[in-house]
Amino acid sequence: MDLDQLIKKVAEEIKEKKEVVAFTGAGISVESGIPAFRGSQGLWEKYDPEQYAHILTFLNEPAKVWKMLKEMFSIALKAKPNIAHIVLAEMEKKHYLKAVITQNVDGLHQEAGNQKVIELHGNGRFLVCISCYSKFLFVEEYLNIEPYPVCEICKGPLKPDVVFFGESLPEKALSSAYELAESCKIFLIIGTSGLVYPAAQIPYYAKSKGATVVEINLGGTPYTYKITDYFLKGKAGEILAKLSDYLF
Ligand code: APR
C-alpha cells in the first residue's frame, strides 16, 4: 500500500475502533517553528543535554542553563499550534481521541483545544521558584532579565516548571499515561525519537496490552521495527491533515 492508502486504512480503523490515545514528542511542534532536540537542527546539537538540561547544573549554575532556556523559550512562548495539533483537538471533539500523552512542554495541545492532555515532562508556560515553590506565568518579560529571573517573594532562582534530566516524572501523569495506554485500542505515536525513558516505555506497554500502533515520523525509530503496525512516513502536519480528510 502507498502512503495515501495506509492513511485511509488507519482512518477506517479509527472510525471502527475509536479509543485512540496520541503520544507526542517534539516532532509535532517542529511545524510550529520549535526545533526538535535531536537531529540536524536539534537543540542538543548546540547544547549538551547532560550539562544544560540537568537539574544539578541548574542548581549549581542557573545562569548557564538559563542561556539555553532563553534560546528555547524565546521561540516556544511565541509558537502557535499547527495543523497537527488542531487535527488532534478535532479528533477529541469528535470522540475518536481519548487523550494526548505528551513529552512536550510547549502547551500547544491545550492551546489547540485538547482538554485531556497528560504532560509527562511538565509545562514550560509556568516558572517555579526552586526555594519557595511559588509559581508564576512564564511571560516573555522574564526572558530579558539577566542573568536569570528570580522569585519576587524570596529571590530564589526561577525554573521553568518542566522535568530536567536527573528529576523524576510527575507520578500522577505517569500513572494516568499507563492507564490510558492499557485501555486504548489505537496508540498513535507522533514525532518522537523514542529514546528518553521512562516516557519512551509507554508505547511498548500499549502494544503489550493489544493496541494497534500507528507511528508518524520523518524516519524510523526504535518503535518502527518492533511495535509499529502502520508507519506513516512524513511530516506530522501533512499526514494528520490527510487523515482528517478521511475522518471528518
Ligand atoms: N513531523 C513528524 N516527525 C518529525 C518532524 C515532523 N515535522 N520533525 C521531526 N520529527 C521527528 C524526528 O524524526 C524525531 O524522531 O521527531 C522526533 C524528535 O525527536 P527528539 O528531538 O528526540 O524529541 P523527543 O522524542 O520529543 O525527545 C524526548 O527528550 O530531550 C528530552 O525532555 C526532552 O521531551 C524531550 C525528550
PDB file of C-alpha atoms and ligand atoms in Angstrom:
ATOM      1  CA  MET A   1       0.000   0.000   0.000  1.00  0.00           C
ATOM      2  CA  ASP A   2       1.240   3.523  -0.735  1.00  0.00           C
ATOM      3  CA  LEU A   3       1.163   6.250   1.937  1.00  0.00           C
ATOM      4  CA  ASP A   4      -2.284   7.527   0.961  1.00  0.00           C
ATOM      5  CA  GLN A   5      -3.779   4.015   1.100  1.00  0.00           C
ATOM      6  CA  LEU A   6      -2.127   3.480   4.522  1.00  0.00           C
ATOM      7  CA  ILE A   7      -3.611   6.735   5.850  1.00  0.00           C
ATOM      8  CA  LYS A   8      -7.043   5.698   4.510  1.00  0.00           C
ATOM      9  CA  LYS A   9      -6.711   2.292   6.214  1.00  0.00           C
ATOM     10  CA  VAL A  10      -5.747   3.963   9.511  1.00  0.00           C
ATOM     11  CA  ALA A  11      -8.768   6.301   9.242  1.00  0.00           C
ATOM     12  CA  GLU A  12     -11.032   3.263   8.733  1.00  0.00           C
ATOM     13  CA  GLU A  13      -9.577   1.579  11.832  1.00  0.00           C
ATOM     14  CA  ILE A  14     -10.036   4.769  13.869  1.00  0.00           C
ATOM     15  CA  LYS A  15     -13.682   5.108  12.749  1.00  0.00           C
ATOM     16  CA  GLU A  16     -14.320   1.469  13.592  1.00  0.00           C
ATOM     17  CA  LYS A  17     -12.423   1.168  16.912  1.00  0.00           C
ATOM     18  CA  LYS A  18     -12.219   4.800  18.183  1.00  0.00           C
ATOM     19  CA  GLU A  19     -10.445   4.799  21.657  1.00  0.00           C
ATOM     20  CA  VAL A  20      -7.330   6.486  20.230  1.00  0.00           C
ATOM     21  CA  VAL A  21      -4.565   7.766  22.510  1.00  0.00           C
ATOM     22  CA  ALA A  22      -1.894  10.019  20.969  1.00  0.00           C
ATOM     23  CA  PHE A  23       1.697  10.029  22.269  1.00  0.00           C
ATOM     24  CA  THR A  24       3.591  13.100  21.060  1.00  0.00           C
ATOM     25  CA  GLY A  25       7.152  14.366  21.004  1.00  0.00           C
ATOM     26  CA  ALA A  26       8.992  17.434  19.750  1.00  0.00           C
ATOM     27  CA  GLY A  27       8.417  16.478  16.106  1.00  0.00           C
ATOM     28  CA  ILE A  28       4.763  17.524  16.267  1.00  0.00           C
ATOM     29  CA  SER A  29       5.795  21.104  17.137  1.00  0.00           C
ATOM     30  CA  VAL A  30       8.544  21.479  14.504  1.00  0.00           C
ATOM     31  CA  GLU A  31       5.967  22.848  12.023  1.00  0.00           C
ATOM     32  CA  SER A  32       5.111  25.462  14.683  1.00  0.00           C
ATOM     33  CA  GLY A  33       8.711  26.654  14.446  1.00  0.00           C
ATOM     34  CA  ILE A  34      10.059  24.948  17.572  1.00  0.00           C
ATOM     35  CA  PRO A  35      13.231  22.952  16.747  1.00  0.00           C
ATOM     36  CA  ALA A  36      13.313  19.341  17.906  1.00  0.00           C
ATOM     37  CA  PHE A  37      16.024  18.224  20.349  1.00  0.00           C
ATOM     38  CA  ARG A  38      17.781  15.604  18.203  1.00  0.00           C
ATOM     39  CA  GLY A  39      18.626  15.541  14.529  1.00  0.00           C
ATOM     40  CA  SER A  40      20.471  18.079  12.344  1.00  0.00           C
ATOM     41  CA  GLN A  41      18.743  21.278  13.624  1.00  0.00           C
ATOM     42  CA  GLY A  42      18.224  19.892  17.141  1.00  0.00           C
ATOM     43  CA  LEU A  43      18.750  21.966  20.277  1.00  0.00           C
ATOM     44  CA  TRP A  44      21.002  19.232  21.693  1.00  0.00           C
ATOM     45  CA  GLU A  45      23.375  19.687  18.725  1.00  0.00           C
ATOM     46  CA  LYS A  46      24.194  23.061  20.269  1.00  0.00           C
ATOM     47  CA  TYR A  47      23.787  22.354  23.985  1.00  0.00           C
ATOM     48  CA  ASP A  48      24.811  19.055  25.600  1.00  0.00           C
ATOM     49  CA  PRO A  49      21.617  18.000  27.413  1.00  0.00           C
ATOM     50  CA  GLU A  50      23.563  16.120  30.081  1.00  0.00           C
ATOM     51  CA  GLN A  51      25.018  19.536  31.025  1.00  0.00           C
ATOM     52  CA  TYR A  52      22.445  22.154  30.043  1.00  0.00           C
ATOM     53  CA  ALA A  53      19.264  20.232  30.848  1.00  0.00           C
ATOM     54  CA  HIS A  54      20.392  18.512  34.055  1.00  0.00           C
ATOM     55  CA  ILE A  55      18.921  19.585  37.385  1.00  0.00           C
ATOM     56  CA  LEU A  56      22.350  19.528  39.088  1.00  0.00           C
ATOM     57  CA  THR A  57      23.717  22.012  36.553  1.00  0.00           C
ATOM     58  CA  PHE A  58      20.679  24.226  37.153  1.00  0.00           C
ATOM     59  CA  LEU A  59      21.196  24.161  40.934  1.00  0.00           C
ATOM     60  CA  ASN A  60      24.940  24.933  40.660  1.00  0.00           C
ATOM     61  CA  GLU A  61      24.992  27.264  37.627  1.00  0.00           C
ATOM     62  CA  PRO A  62      21.491  28.598  36.896  1.00  0.00           C
ATOM     63  CA  ALA A  63      22.909  31.330  34.613  1.00  0.00           C
ATOM     64  CA  LYS A  64      24.481  28.688  32.325  1.00  0.00           C
ATOM     65  CA  VAL A  65      21.210  26.761  31.958  1.00  0.00           C
ATOM     66  CA  TRP A  66      19.185  29.951  31.501  1.00  0.00           C
ATOM     67  CA  LYS A  67      21.335  30.768  28.434  1.00  0.00           C
ATOM     68  CA  MET A  68      19.895  27.651  26.742  1.00  0.00           C
ATOM     69  CA  LEU A  69      16.419  28.178  28.237  1.00  0.00           C
ATOM     70  CA  LYS A  70      16.195  31.720  26.846  1.00  0.00           C
ATOM     71  CA  GLU A  71      17.035  30.451  23.353  1.00  0.00           C
ATOM     72  CA  MET A  72      14.462  27.627  23.643  1.00  0.00           C
ATOM     73  CA  PHE A  73      11.630  29.639  25.198  1.00  0.00           C
ATOM     74  CA  SER A  74      12.098  32.808  23.093  1.00  0.00           C
ATOM     75  CA  ILE A  75      10.721  30.567  20.300  1.00  0.00           C
ATOM     76  CA  ALA A  76       8.361  28.323  22.298  1.00  0.00           C
ATOM     77  CA  LEU A  77       6.484  31.157  24.033  1.00  0.00           C
ATOM     78  CA  LYS A  78       5.606  32.731  20.668  1.00  0.00           C
ATOM     79  CA  ALA A  79       4.722  29.438  18.903  1.00  0.00           C
ATOM     80  CA  LYS A  80       1.195  28.662  17.773  1.00  0.00           C
ATOM     81  CA  PRO A  81      -0.471  25.259  17.269  1.00  0.00           C
ATOM     82  CA  ASN A  82      -0.012  23.848  13.754  1.00  0.00           C
ATOM     83  CA  ILE A  83      -2.447  21.698  11.751  1.00  0.00           C
ATOM     84  CA  ALA A  84      -1.220  18.555  13.526  1.00  0.00           C
ATOM     85  CA  HIS A  85      -2.240  19.904  16.941  1.00  0.00           C
ATOM     86  CA  ILE A  86      -5.546  21.157  15.507  1.00  0.00           C
ATOM     87  CA  VAL A  87      -6.456  17.778  13.989  1.00  0.00           C
ATOM     88  CA  LEU A  88      -5.827  16.050  17.352  1.00  0.00           C
ATOM     89  CA  ALA A  89      -8.149  18.581  19.025  1.00  0.00           C
ATOM     90  CA  GLU A  90     -10.807  17.892  16.370  1.00  0.00           C
ATOM     91  CA  MET A  91     -10.372  14.116  16.912  1.00  0.00           C
ATOM     92  CA  GLU A  92     -11.068  14.636  20.630  1.00  0.00           C
ATOM     93  CA  LYS A  93     -14.139  16.782  19.861  1.00  0.00           C
ATOM     94  CA  LYS A  94     -15.439  14.050  17.534  1.00  0.00           C
ATOM     95  CA  HIS A  95     -14.812  11.443  20.284  1.00  0.00           C
ATOM     96  CA  TYR A  96     -12.196   9.483  18.321  1.00  0.00           C
ATOM     97  CA  LEU A  97      -9.388  10.566  20.654  1.00  0.00           C
ATOM     98  CA  LYS A  98      -9.447   9.916  24.413  1.00  0.00           C
ATOM     99  CA  ALA A  99      -6.309  11.850  25.364  1.00  0.00           C
ATOM    100  CA  VAL A 100      -2.929  13.162  24.342  1.00  0.00           C
ATOM    101  CA  ILE A 101       0.103  11.985  26.303  1.00  0.00           C
ATOM    102  CA  THR A 102       2.853  14.476  25.530  1.00  0.00           C
ATOM    103  CA  GLN A 103       6.576  14.766  26.254  1.00  0.00           C
ATOM    104  CA  ASN A 104       6.417  18.378  25.046  1.00  0.00           C
ATOM    105  CA  VAL A 105       6.357  21.374  27.373  1.00  0.00           C
ATOM    106  CA  ASP A 106       5.128  23.984  24.865  1.00  0.00           C
ATOM    107  CA  GLY A 107       1.445  23.822  25.883  1.00  0.00           C
ATOM    108  CA  LEU A 108       0.369  23.740  22.205  1.00  0.00           C
ATOM    109  CA  HIS A 109      -2.036  20.786  22.609  1.00  0.00           C
ATOM    110  CA  GLN A 110      -4.083  22.721  25.177  1.00  0.00           C
ATOM    111  CA  GLU A 111      -3.883  25.870  23.042  1.00  0.00           C
ATOM    112  CA  ALA A 112      -5.241  23.881  20.062  1.00  0.00           C
ATOM    113  CA  GLY A 113      -8.222  22.847  22.205  1.00  0.00           C
ATOM    114  CA  ASN A 114      -7.411  19.388  23.605  1.00  0.00           C
ATOM    115  CA  GLN A 115      -8.984  19.005  27.042  1.00  0.00           C
ATOM    116  CA  LYS A 116      -7.302  15.786  28.198  1.00  0.00           C
ATOM    117  CA  VAL A 117      -3.545  16.306  27.964  1.00  0.00           C
ATOM    118  CA  ILE A 118      -1.114  14.312  30.114  1.00  0.00           C
ATOM    119  CA  GLU A 119       2.152  16.275  30.411  1.00  0.00           C
ATOM    120  CA  LEU A 120       4.902  13.804  31.283  1.00  0.00           C
ATOM    121  CA  HIS A 121       7.653  16.454  31.291  1.00  0.00           C
ATOM    122  CA  GLY A 122       5.719  19.362  32.838  1.00  0.00           C
ATOM    123  CA  ASN A 123       4.654  22.638  31.250  1.00  0.00           C
ATOM    124  CA  GLY A 124       7.007  25.407  30.187  1.00  0.00           C
ATOM    125  CA  ARG A 125       4.231  28.024  30.340  1.00  0.00           C
ATOM    126  CA  PHE A 126       4.965  28.355  34.080  1.00  0.00           C
ATOM    127  CA  LEU A 127       8.041  29.226  36.136  1.00  0.00           C
ATOM    128  CA  VAL A 128       8.535  27.810  39.626  1.00  0.00           C
ATOM    129  CA  CYS A 129      10.824  29.064  42.413  1.00  0.00           C
ATOM    130  CA  ILE A 130      13.270  26.327  43.468  1.00  0.00           C
ATOM    131  CA  SER A 131      13.392  27.787  47.006  1.00  0.00           C
ATOM    132  CA  CYS A 132       9.791  28.577  47.981  1.00  0.00           C
ATOM    133  CA  TYR A 133       7.976  26.753  45.132  1.00  0.00           C
ATOM    134  CA  SER A 134       5.891  29.826  44.204  1.00  0.00           C
ATOM    135  CA  LYS A 135       4.568  29.570  40.635  1.00  0.00           C
ATOM    136  CA  PHE A 136       4.416  32.343  38.006  1.00  0.00           C
ATOM    137  CA  LEU A 137       3.108  32.526  34.433  1.00  0.00           C
ATOM    138  CA  PHE A 138       6.134  32.445  32.097  1.00  0.00           C
ATOM    139  CA  VAL A 139       5.660  35.754  30.250  1.00  0.00           C
ATOM    140  CA  GLU A 140       8.220  36.970  27.705  1.00  0.00           C
ATOM    141  CA  GLU A 141       9.473  39.759  30.010  1.00  0.00           C
ATOM    142  CA  TYR A 142      11.278  37.116  32.083  1.00  0.00           C
ATOM    143  CA  LEU A 143      13.492  36.380  29.045  1.00  0.00           C
ATOM    144  CA  ASN A 144      15.047  39.867  29.325  1.00  0.00           C
ATOM    145  CA  ILE A 145      16.117  39.523  32.968  1.00  0.00           C
ATOM    146  CA  GLU A 146      19.890  38.996  33.357  1.00  0.00           C
ATOM    147  CA  PRO A 147      21.452  36.688  34.287  1.00  0.00           C
ATOM    148  CA  TYR A 148      18.183  34.886  35.064  1.00  0.00           C
ATOM    149  CA  PRO A 149      14.750  35.537  36.598  1.00  0.00           C
ATOM    150  CA  VAL A 150      14.377  35.324  40.384  1.00  0.00           C
ATOM    151  CA  CYS A 151      11.351  34.876  42.620  1.00  0.00           C
ATOM    152  CA  GLU A 152       9.708  38.171  43.608  1.00  0.00           C
ATOM    153  CA  ILE A 153       8.860  36.640  47.001  1.00  0.00           C
ATOM    154  CA  CYS A 154      12.108  35.032  48.189  1.00  0.00           C
ATOM    155  CA  LYS A 155      14.633  35.978  45.419  1.00  0.00           C
ATOM    156  CA  GLY A 156      15.332  32.291  44.688  1.00  0.00           C
ATOM    157  CA  PRO A 157      16.144  31.279  41.081  1.00  0.00           C
ATOM    158  CA  LEU A 158      13.074  30.620  38.907  1.00  0.00           C
ATOM    159  CA  LYS A 159      12.983  27.467  36.747  1.00  0.00           C
ATOM    160  CA  PRO A 160      10.511  26.508  34.010  1.00  0.00           C
ATOM    161  CA  ASP A 161       8.052  24.005  35.520  1.00  0.00           C
ATOM    162  CA  VAL A 162       9.494  21.186  33.395  1.00  0.00           C
ATOM    163  CA  VAL A 163      11.268  17.918  34.196  1.00  0.00           C
ATOM    164  CA  PHE A 164      15.037  18.216  33.845  1.00  0.00           C
ATOM    165  CA  PHE A 165      17.321  15.225  33.360  1.00  0.00           C
ATOM    166  CA  GLY A 166      18.032  13.864  36.842  1.00  0.00           C
ATOM    167  CA  GLU A 167      14.468  14.629  38.028  1.00  0.00           C
ATOM    168  CA  SER A 168      11.611  12.163  38.310  1.00  0.00           C
ATOM    169  CA  LEU A 169       8.451  12.483  36.239  1.00  0.00           C
ATOM    170  CA  PRO A 170       5.212  13.607  37.939  1.00  0.00           C
ATOM    171  CA  GLU A 171       3.755  10.414  39.465  1.00  0.00           C
ATOM    172  CA  LYS A 172       0.122  11.251  38.610  1.00  0.00           C
ATOM    173  CA  ALA A 173       0.947  11.969  34.949  1.00  0.00           C
ATOM    174  CA  LEU A 174       2.898   8.722  34.600  1.00  0.00           C
ATOM    175  CA  SER A 175       0.169   6.575  36.158  1.00  0.00           C
ATOM    176  CA  SER A 176      -2.539   8.247  34.032  1.00  0.00           C
ATOM    177  CA  ALA A 177      -0.428   7.617  30.934  1.00  0.00           C
ATOM    178  CA  TYR A 178      -0.110   3.912  31.766  1.00  0.00           C
ATOM    179  CA  GLU A 179      -3.860   3.615  32.424  1.00  0.00           C
ATOM    180  CA  LEU A 180      -4.588   5.194  29.017  1.00  0.00           C
ATOM    181  CA  ALA A 181      -2.008   3.007  27.270  1.00  0.00           C
ATOM    182  CA  GLU A 182      -3.625  -0.062  28.842  1.00  0.00           C
ATOM    183  CA  SER A 183      -7.187   0.760  27.817  1.00  0.00           C
ATOM    184  CA  CYS A 184      -6.789   2.300  24.351  1.00  0.00           C
ATOM    185  CA  LYS A 185      -7.435   0.466  21.076  1.00  0.00           C
ATOM    186  CA  ILE A 186      -5.177   2.585  18.852  1.00  0.00           C
ATOM    187  CA  PHE A 187      -1.916   4.156  20.054  1.00  0.00           C
ATOM    188  CA  LEU A 188      -0.810   6.996  17.778  1.00  0.00           C
ATOM    189  CA  ILE A 189       2.921   7.857  18.167  1.00  0.00           C
ATOM    190  CA  ILE A 190       3.738  11.247  16.637  1.00  0.00           C
ATOM    191  CA  GLY A 191       7.148  12.885  16.280  1.00  0.00           C
ATOM    192  CA  THR A 192       9.263  11.236  18.934  1.00  0.00           C
ATOM    193  CA  SER A 193      12.673   9.563  18.740  1.00  0.00           C
ATOM    194  CA  GLY A 194      11.618   7.126  21.483  1.00  0.00           C
ATOM    195  CA  LEU A 195      14.985   7.446  23.227  1.00  0.00           C
ATOM    196  CA  VAL A 196      14.207   9.061  26.580  1.00  0.00           C
ATOM    197  CA  TYR A 197      12.905   6.905  29.424  1.00  0.00           C
ATOM    198  CA  PRO A 198      10.691   6.386  31.333  1.00  0.00           C
ATOM    199  CA  ALA A 199       8.352   8.160  28.843  1.00  0.00           C
ATOM    200  CA  ALA A 200       9.658   6.064  25.933  1.00  0.00           C
ATOM    201  CA  GLN A 201       8.461   2.843  27.619  1.00  0.00           C
ATOM    202  CA  ILE A 202       4.756   3.742  27.316  1.00  0.00           C
ATOM    203  CA  PRO A 203       4.235   2.810  23.630  1.00  0.00           C
ATOM    204  CA  TYR A 204       5.716  -0.655  24.290  1.00  0.00           C
ATOM    205  CA  TYR A 205       3.243  -1.093  27.146  1.00  0.00           C
ATOM    206  CA  ALA A 206       0.302  -0.055  24.933  1.00  0.00           C
ATOM    207  CA  LYS A 207       1.385  -2.637  22.350  1.00  0.00           C
ATOM    208  CA  SER A 208       1.707  -5.342  25.020  1.00  0.00           C
ATOM    209  CA  LYS A 209      -1.884  -4.610  26.038  1.00  0.00           C
ATOM    210  CA  GLY A 210      -3.178  -5.169  22.499  1.00  0.00           C
ATOM    211  CA  ALA A 211      -3.301  -1.679  20.984  1.00  0.00           C
ATOM    212  CA  THR A 212      -2.806  -1.174  17.249  1.00  0.00           C
ATOM    213  CA  VAL A 213       0.255   1.080  16.960  1.00  0.00           C
ATOM    214  CA  VAL A 214       0.343   3.848  14.346  1.00  0.00           C
ATOM    215  CA  GLU A 215       3.559   5.882  14.048  1.00  0.00           C
ATOM    216  CA  ILE A 216       4.041   9.212  12.264  1.00  0.00           C
ATOM    217  CA  ASN A 217       7.658  10.287  11.783  1.00  0.00           C
ATOM    218  CA  LEU A 218      10.097  11.542   9.144  1.00  0.00           C
ATOM    219  CA  GLY A 219      12.146   8.368   9.617  1.00  0.00           C
ATOM    220  CA  GLY A 220      12.384   5.113  11.544  1.00  0.00           C
ATOM    221  CA  THR A 221      12.736   4.929  15.329  1.00  0.00           C
ATOM    222  CA  PRO A 222      13.273   2.056  17.815  1.00  0.00           C
ATOM    223  CA  TYR A 223       9.476   1.599  17.747  1.00  0.00           C
ATOM    224  CA  THR A 224       9.169   1.238  13.982  1.00  0.00           C
ATOM    225  CA  TYR A 225      10.558  -2.265  13.562  1.00  0.00           C
ATOM    226  CA  LYS A 226       9.470  -3.586  16.957  1.00  0.00           C
ATOM    227  CA  ILE A 227       5.880  -2.485  17.624  1.00  0.00           C
ATOM    228  CA  THR A 228       4.582  -0.262  14.820  1.00  0.00           C
ATOM    229  CA  ASP A 229       1.692  -1.701  12.799  1.00  0.00           C
ATOM    230  CA  TYR A 230       1.251   1.289  10.451  1.00  0.00           C
ATOM    231  CA  PHE A 231       4.271   3.526   9.757  1.00  0.00           C
ATOM    232  CA  LEU A 232       3.158   6.823   8.146  1.00  0.00           C
ATOM    233  CA  LYS A 233       6.402   8.395   6.954  1.00  0.00           C
ATOM    234  CA  GLY A 234       6.271  12.158   6.644  1.00  0.00           C
ATOM    235  CA  LYS A 235       5.596  15.430   8.397  1.00  0.00           C
ATOM    236  CA  ALA A 236       3.019  15.263  11.190  1.00  0.00           C
ATOM    237  CA  GLY A 237       1.095  18.246   9.808  1.00  0.00           C
ATOM    238  CA  GLU A 238       0.793  16.793   6.299  1.00  0.00           C
ATOM    239  CA  ILE A 239      -0.084  13.257   7.454  1.00  0.00           C
ATOM    240  CA  LEU A 240      -2.681  14.401  10.013  1.00  0.00           C
ATOM    241  CA  ALA A 241      -4.251  16.822   7.511  1.00  0.00           C
ATOM    242  CA  LYS A 242      -4.731  13.867   5.105  1.00  0.00           C
ATOM    243  CA  LEU A 243      -6.022  11.679   7.957  1.00  0.00           C
ATOM    244  CA  SER A 244      -8.587  14.340   8.883  1.00  0.00           C
ATOM    245  CA  ASP A 245      -9.853  14.386   5.255  1.00  0.00           C
ATOM    246  CA  TYR A 246     -10.722  10.697   5.635  1.00  0.00           C
ATOM    247  CA  LEU A 247     -12.042  11.069   9.224  1.00  0.00           C
ATOM    248  CA  PHE A 248     -14.253  14.149   9.183  1.00  0.00           C
TER     249      PHE A 248
HETATM  250  N1  APR B   1       6.850  15.513  11.656  1.00  0.00           N
HETATM  251  C1  APR B   1       6.994  14.318  12.282  1.00  0.00           C
HETATM  252  N2  APR B   1       8.108  13.956  12.957  1.00  0.00           N
HETATM  253  C2  APR B   1       9.109  14.855  12.999  1.00  0.00           C
HETATM  254  C3  APR B   1       9.046  16.123  12.378  1.00  0.00           C
HETATM  255  C4  APR B   1       7.850  16.439  11.692  1.00  0.00           C
HETATM  256  N3  APR B   1       7.682  17.612  11.059  1.00  0.00           N
HETATM  257  N4  APR B   1      10.221  16.774  12.607  1.00  0.00           N
HETATM  258  C5  APR B   1      10.985  15.941  13.352  1.00  0.00           C
HETATM  259  N5  APR B   1      10.325  14.787  13.577  1.00  0.00           N
HETATM  260  C6  APR B   1      10.764  13.633  14.377  1.00  0.00           C
HETATM  261  C7  APR B   1      12.233  13.317  14.298  1.00  0.00           C
HETATM  262  O1  APR B   1      12.488  12.397  13.226  1.00  0.00           O
HETATM  263  C8  APR B   1      12.470  12.657  15.671  1.00  0.00           C
HETATM  264  O2  APR B   1      12.218  11.254  15.604  1.00  0.00           O
HETATM  265  O3  APR B   1      10.503  13.963  15.730  1.00  0.00           O
HETATM  266  C9  APR B   1      11.427  13.297  16.579  1.00  0.00           C
HETATM  267  C10 APR B   1      12.006  14.312  17.544  1.00  0.00           C
HETATM  268  O4  APR B   1      12.857  13.614  18.422  1.00  0.00           O
HETATM  269  P1  APR B   1      13.518  14.403  19.650  1.00  0.00           P
HETATM  270  O5  APR B   1      14.085  15.688  19.182  1.00  0.00           O
HETATM  271  O6  APR B   1      14.402  13.410  20.358  1.00  0.00           O
HETATM  272  O7  APR B   1      12.280  14.777  20.573  1.00  0.00           O
HETATM  273  P2  APR B   1      11.513  13.849  21.612  1.00  0.00           P
HETATM  274  O8  APR B   1      11.420  12.452  21.118  1.00  0.00           O
HETATM  275  O9  APR B   1      10.274  14.555  21.939  1.00  0.00           O
HETATM  276  O10 APR B   1      12.500  13.910  22.878  1.00  0.00           O
HETATM  277  C11 APR B   1      12.044  13.291  24.060  1.00  0.00           C
HETATM  278  O11 APR B   1      13.968  14.163  25.221  1.00  0.00           O
HETATM  279  O12 APR B   1      15.387  15.921  25.474  1.00  0.00           O
HETATM  280  C12 APR B   1      14.341  15.268  26.063  1.00  0.00           C
HETATM  281  O13 APR B   1      12.727  16.095  27.537  1.00  0.00           O
HETATM  282  C13 APR B   1      13.135  16.159  26.191  1.00  0.00           C
HETATM  283  O14 APR B   1      10.799  15.599  25.889  1.00  0.00           O
HETATM  284  C14 APR B   1      12.093  15.503  25.307  1.00  0.00           C
HETATM  285  C15 APR B   1      12.554  14.062  25.244  1.00  0.00           C
END
